[in-house]
Amino acid sequence: VMKIGYKDIRCVESGGPEPGVGCAGRGVITSINFLEENGAYEDIDYVSYDVLGDVVCGGFAMPIREDKAQEIYIVMSGEMMAI
């Protein structure tokens, strides 16, 4: 699901696997590939992802390994929602 909002900001919710089943990191790279294939990254300046940081499979390194990111910033806080 992609919605275009204020100042043409594109917002996407991709969901993930059922809790305890599958690898959330694999879901991230699958979502990125799907968005690429469907033109979601055309004519944009920045992309920001808000992903869980508490996965045990290490799958969130996949976008880095597959050269999908040029820079990565980690935002943390003591709050339940960092961003």
PDB file of C-alpha atoms in Angstrom:
ATOM      1  CA  VAL A   1       0.000   0.000   0.000  1.00  0.00           C
ATOM      2  CA  MET A   2       1.476   3.350  -1.031  1.00  0.00           C
ATOM      3  CA  LYS A   3      -0.093   6.700  -0.220  1.00  0.00           C
ATOM      4  CA  ILE A   4       1.140  10.046  -1.516  1.00  0.00           C
ATOM      5  CA  GLY A   5       0.822  12.768   1.095  1.00  0.00           C
ATOM      6  CA  TYR A   6       1.985  16.274   1.967  1.00  0.00           C
ATOM      7  CA  LYS A   7       4.607  17.632  -0.462  1.00  0.00           C
ATOM      8  CA  ASP A   8       4.367  14.399  -2.482  1.00  0.00           C
ATOM      9  CA  ILE A   9       5.896  12.296   0.307  1.00  0.00           C
ATOM     10  CA  ARG A  10       5.323   8.622  -0.468  1.00  0.00           C
ATOM     11  CA  CYS A  11       4.399   6.423   2.481  1.00  0.00           C
ATOM     12  CA  VAL A  12       4.422   2.640   2.239  1.00  0.00           C
ATOM     13  CA  GLU A  13       3.393  -0.064   4.689  1.00  0.00           C
ATOM     14  CA  SER A  14       4.699  -3.475   3.745  1.00  0.00           C
ATOM     15  CA  GLY A  15       3.976  -5.567   6.818  1.00  0.00           C
ATOM     16  CA  GLY A  16       5.980  -8.689   7.498  1.00  0.00           C
ATOM     17  CA  PRO A  17       5.818 -12.370   8.280  1.00  0.00           C
ATOM     18  CA  GLU A  18       3.610 -13.846  10.961  1.00  0.00           C
ATOM     19  CA  PRO A  19       5.343 -13.508  14.371  1.00  0.00           C
ATOM     20  CA  GLY A  20       7.603 -16.477  15.030  1.00  0.00           C
ATOM     21  CA  VAL A  21       7.468 -17.602  11.402  1.00  0.00           C
ATOM     22  CA  GLY A  22       9.966 -16.660   8.709  1.00  0.00           C
ATOM     23  CA  CYS A  23      12.573 -13.923   8.679  1.00  0.00           C
ATOM     24  CA  ALA A  24      11.562 -10.268   8.962  1.00  0.00           C
ATOM     25  CA  GLY A  25      14.785  -9.243   7.203  1.00  0.00           C
ATOM     26  CA  ARG A  26      13.807 -11.329   4.196  1.00  0.00           C
ATOM     27  CA  GLY A  27      10.508  -9.436   4.201  1.00  0.00           C
ATOM     28  CA  VAL A  28      12.397  -6.135   4.134  1.00  0.00           C
ATOM     29  CA  ILE A  29      14.468  -7.045   1.075  1.00  0.00           C
ATOM     30  CA  THR A  30      11.411  -8.557  -0.638  1.00  0.00           C
ATOM     31  CA  SER A  31       9.551  -5.275  -0.076  1.00  0.00           C
ATOM     32  CA  ILE A  32      12.462  -3.208  -1.390  1.00  0.00           C
ATOM     33  CA  ASN A  33      12.695  -5.369  -4.516  1.00  0.00           C
ATOM     34  CA  PHE A  34       8.929  -5.134  -5.071  1.00  0.00           C
ATOM     35  CA  LEU A  35       9.036  -1.335  -4.758  1.00  0.00           C
ATOM     36  CA  GLU A  36      11.950  -1.147  -7.222  1.00  0.00           C
ATOM     37  CA  GLU A  37      10.154  -3.351  -9.741  1.00  0.00           C
ATOM     38  CA  ASN A  38       7.052  -1.150  -9.540  1.00  0.00           C
ATOM     39  CA  GLY A  39       8.811   2.214  -9.901  1.00  0.00           C
ATOM     40  CA  ALA A  40       8.407   3.475  -6.338  1.00  0.00           C
ATOM     41  CA  TYR A  41      11.989   4.811  -6.252  1.00  0.00           C
ATOM     42  CA  GLU A  42      11.768   6.842  -9.458  1.00  0.00           C
ATOM     43  CA  ASP A  43      12.254  10.607  -9.163  1.00  0.00           C
ATOM     44  CA  ILE A  44      12.915  10.780  -5.408  1.00  0.00           C
ATOM     45  CA  ASP A  45      15.751  12.276  -3.373  1.00  0.00           C
ATOM     46  CA  TYR A  46      15.699  10.333  -0.092  1.00  0.00           C
ATOM     47  CA  VAL A  47      14.350   7.065   1.260  1.00  0.00           C
ATOM     48  CA  SER A  48      13.803   6.419   4.959  1.00  0.00           C
ATOM     49  CA  TYR A  49      12.856   3.068   6.491  1.00  0.00           C
ATOM     50  CA  ASP A  50      11.459   2.471   9.963  1.00  0.00           C
ATOM     51  CA  VAL A  51      12.156  -1.176  10.769  1.00  0.00           C
ATOM     52  CA  LEU A  52      12.252  -3.280  13.917  1.00  0.00           C
ATOM     53  CA  GLY A  53      15.642  -3.589  15.539  1.00  0.00           C
ATOM     54  CA  ASP A  54      14.957  -6.602  17.727  1.00  0.00           C
ATOM     55  CA  VAL A  55      15.134  -9.440  15.227  1.00  0.00           C
ATOM     56  CA  VAL A  56      17.339 -12.427  15.891  1.00  0.00           C
ATOM     57  CA  CYS A  57      17.991 -13.546  12.314  1.00  0.00           C
ATOM     58  CA  GLY A  58      20.196 -10.588  11.353  1.00  0.00           C
ATOM     59  CA  GLY A  59      18.163 -10.246   8.186  1.00  0.00           C
ATOM     60  CA  PHE A  60      18.175  -6.460   8.228  1.00  0.00           C
ATOM     61  CA  ALA A  61      21.755  -6.599   6.945  1.00  0.00           C
ATOM     62  CA  MET A  62      20.376  -7.921   3.643  1.00  0.00           C
ATOM     63  CA  PRO A  63      19.653  -4.481   2.125  1.00  0.00           C
ATOM     64  CA  ILE A  64      23.246  -3.509   2.931  1.00  0.00           C
ATOM     65  CA  ARG A  65      24.701  -6.705   1.478  1.00  0.00           C
ATOM     66  CA  GLU A  66      22.608  -6.367  -1.667  1.00  0.00           C
ATOM     67  CA  ASP A  67      23.814  -2.760  -2.170  1.00  0.00           C
ATOM     68  CA  LYS A  68      20.381  -1.176  -1.635  1.00  0.00           C
ATOM     69  CA  ALA A  69      21.703   1.475   0.775  1.00  0.00           C
ATOM     70  CA  GLN A  70      24.395   4.132   0.378  1.00  0.00           C
ATOM     71  CA  GLU A  71      24.247   5.315   4.001  1.00  0.00           C
ATOM     72  CA  ILE A  72      22.634   3.922   7.128  1.00  0.00           C
ATOM     73  CA  TYR A  73      21.697   5.835  10.267  1.00  0.00           C
ATOM     74  CA  ILE A  74      20.550   4.051  13.398  1.00  0.00           C
ATOM     75  CA  VAL A  75      18.087   5.959  15.589  1.00  0.00           C
ATOM     76  CA  MET A  76      17.536   4.642  19.102  1.00  0.00           C
ATOM     77  CA  SER A  77      15.744   5.801  22.204  1.00  0.00           C
ATOM     78  CA  GLY A  78      14.335   4.461  25.427  1.00  0.00           C
ATOM     79  CA  GLU A  79      10.853   5.053  24.087  1.00  0.00           C
ATOM     80  CA  MET A  80       8.690   2.336  22.611  1.00  0.00           C
ATOM     81  CA  MET A  81       8.722   4.168  19.250  1.00  0.00           C
ATOM     82  CA  ALA A  82      12.090   5.731  18.340  1.00  0.00           C
ATOM     83  CA  ILE A  83      10.866   7.583  15.250  1.00  0.00           C
TER      84      ILE A  83
END
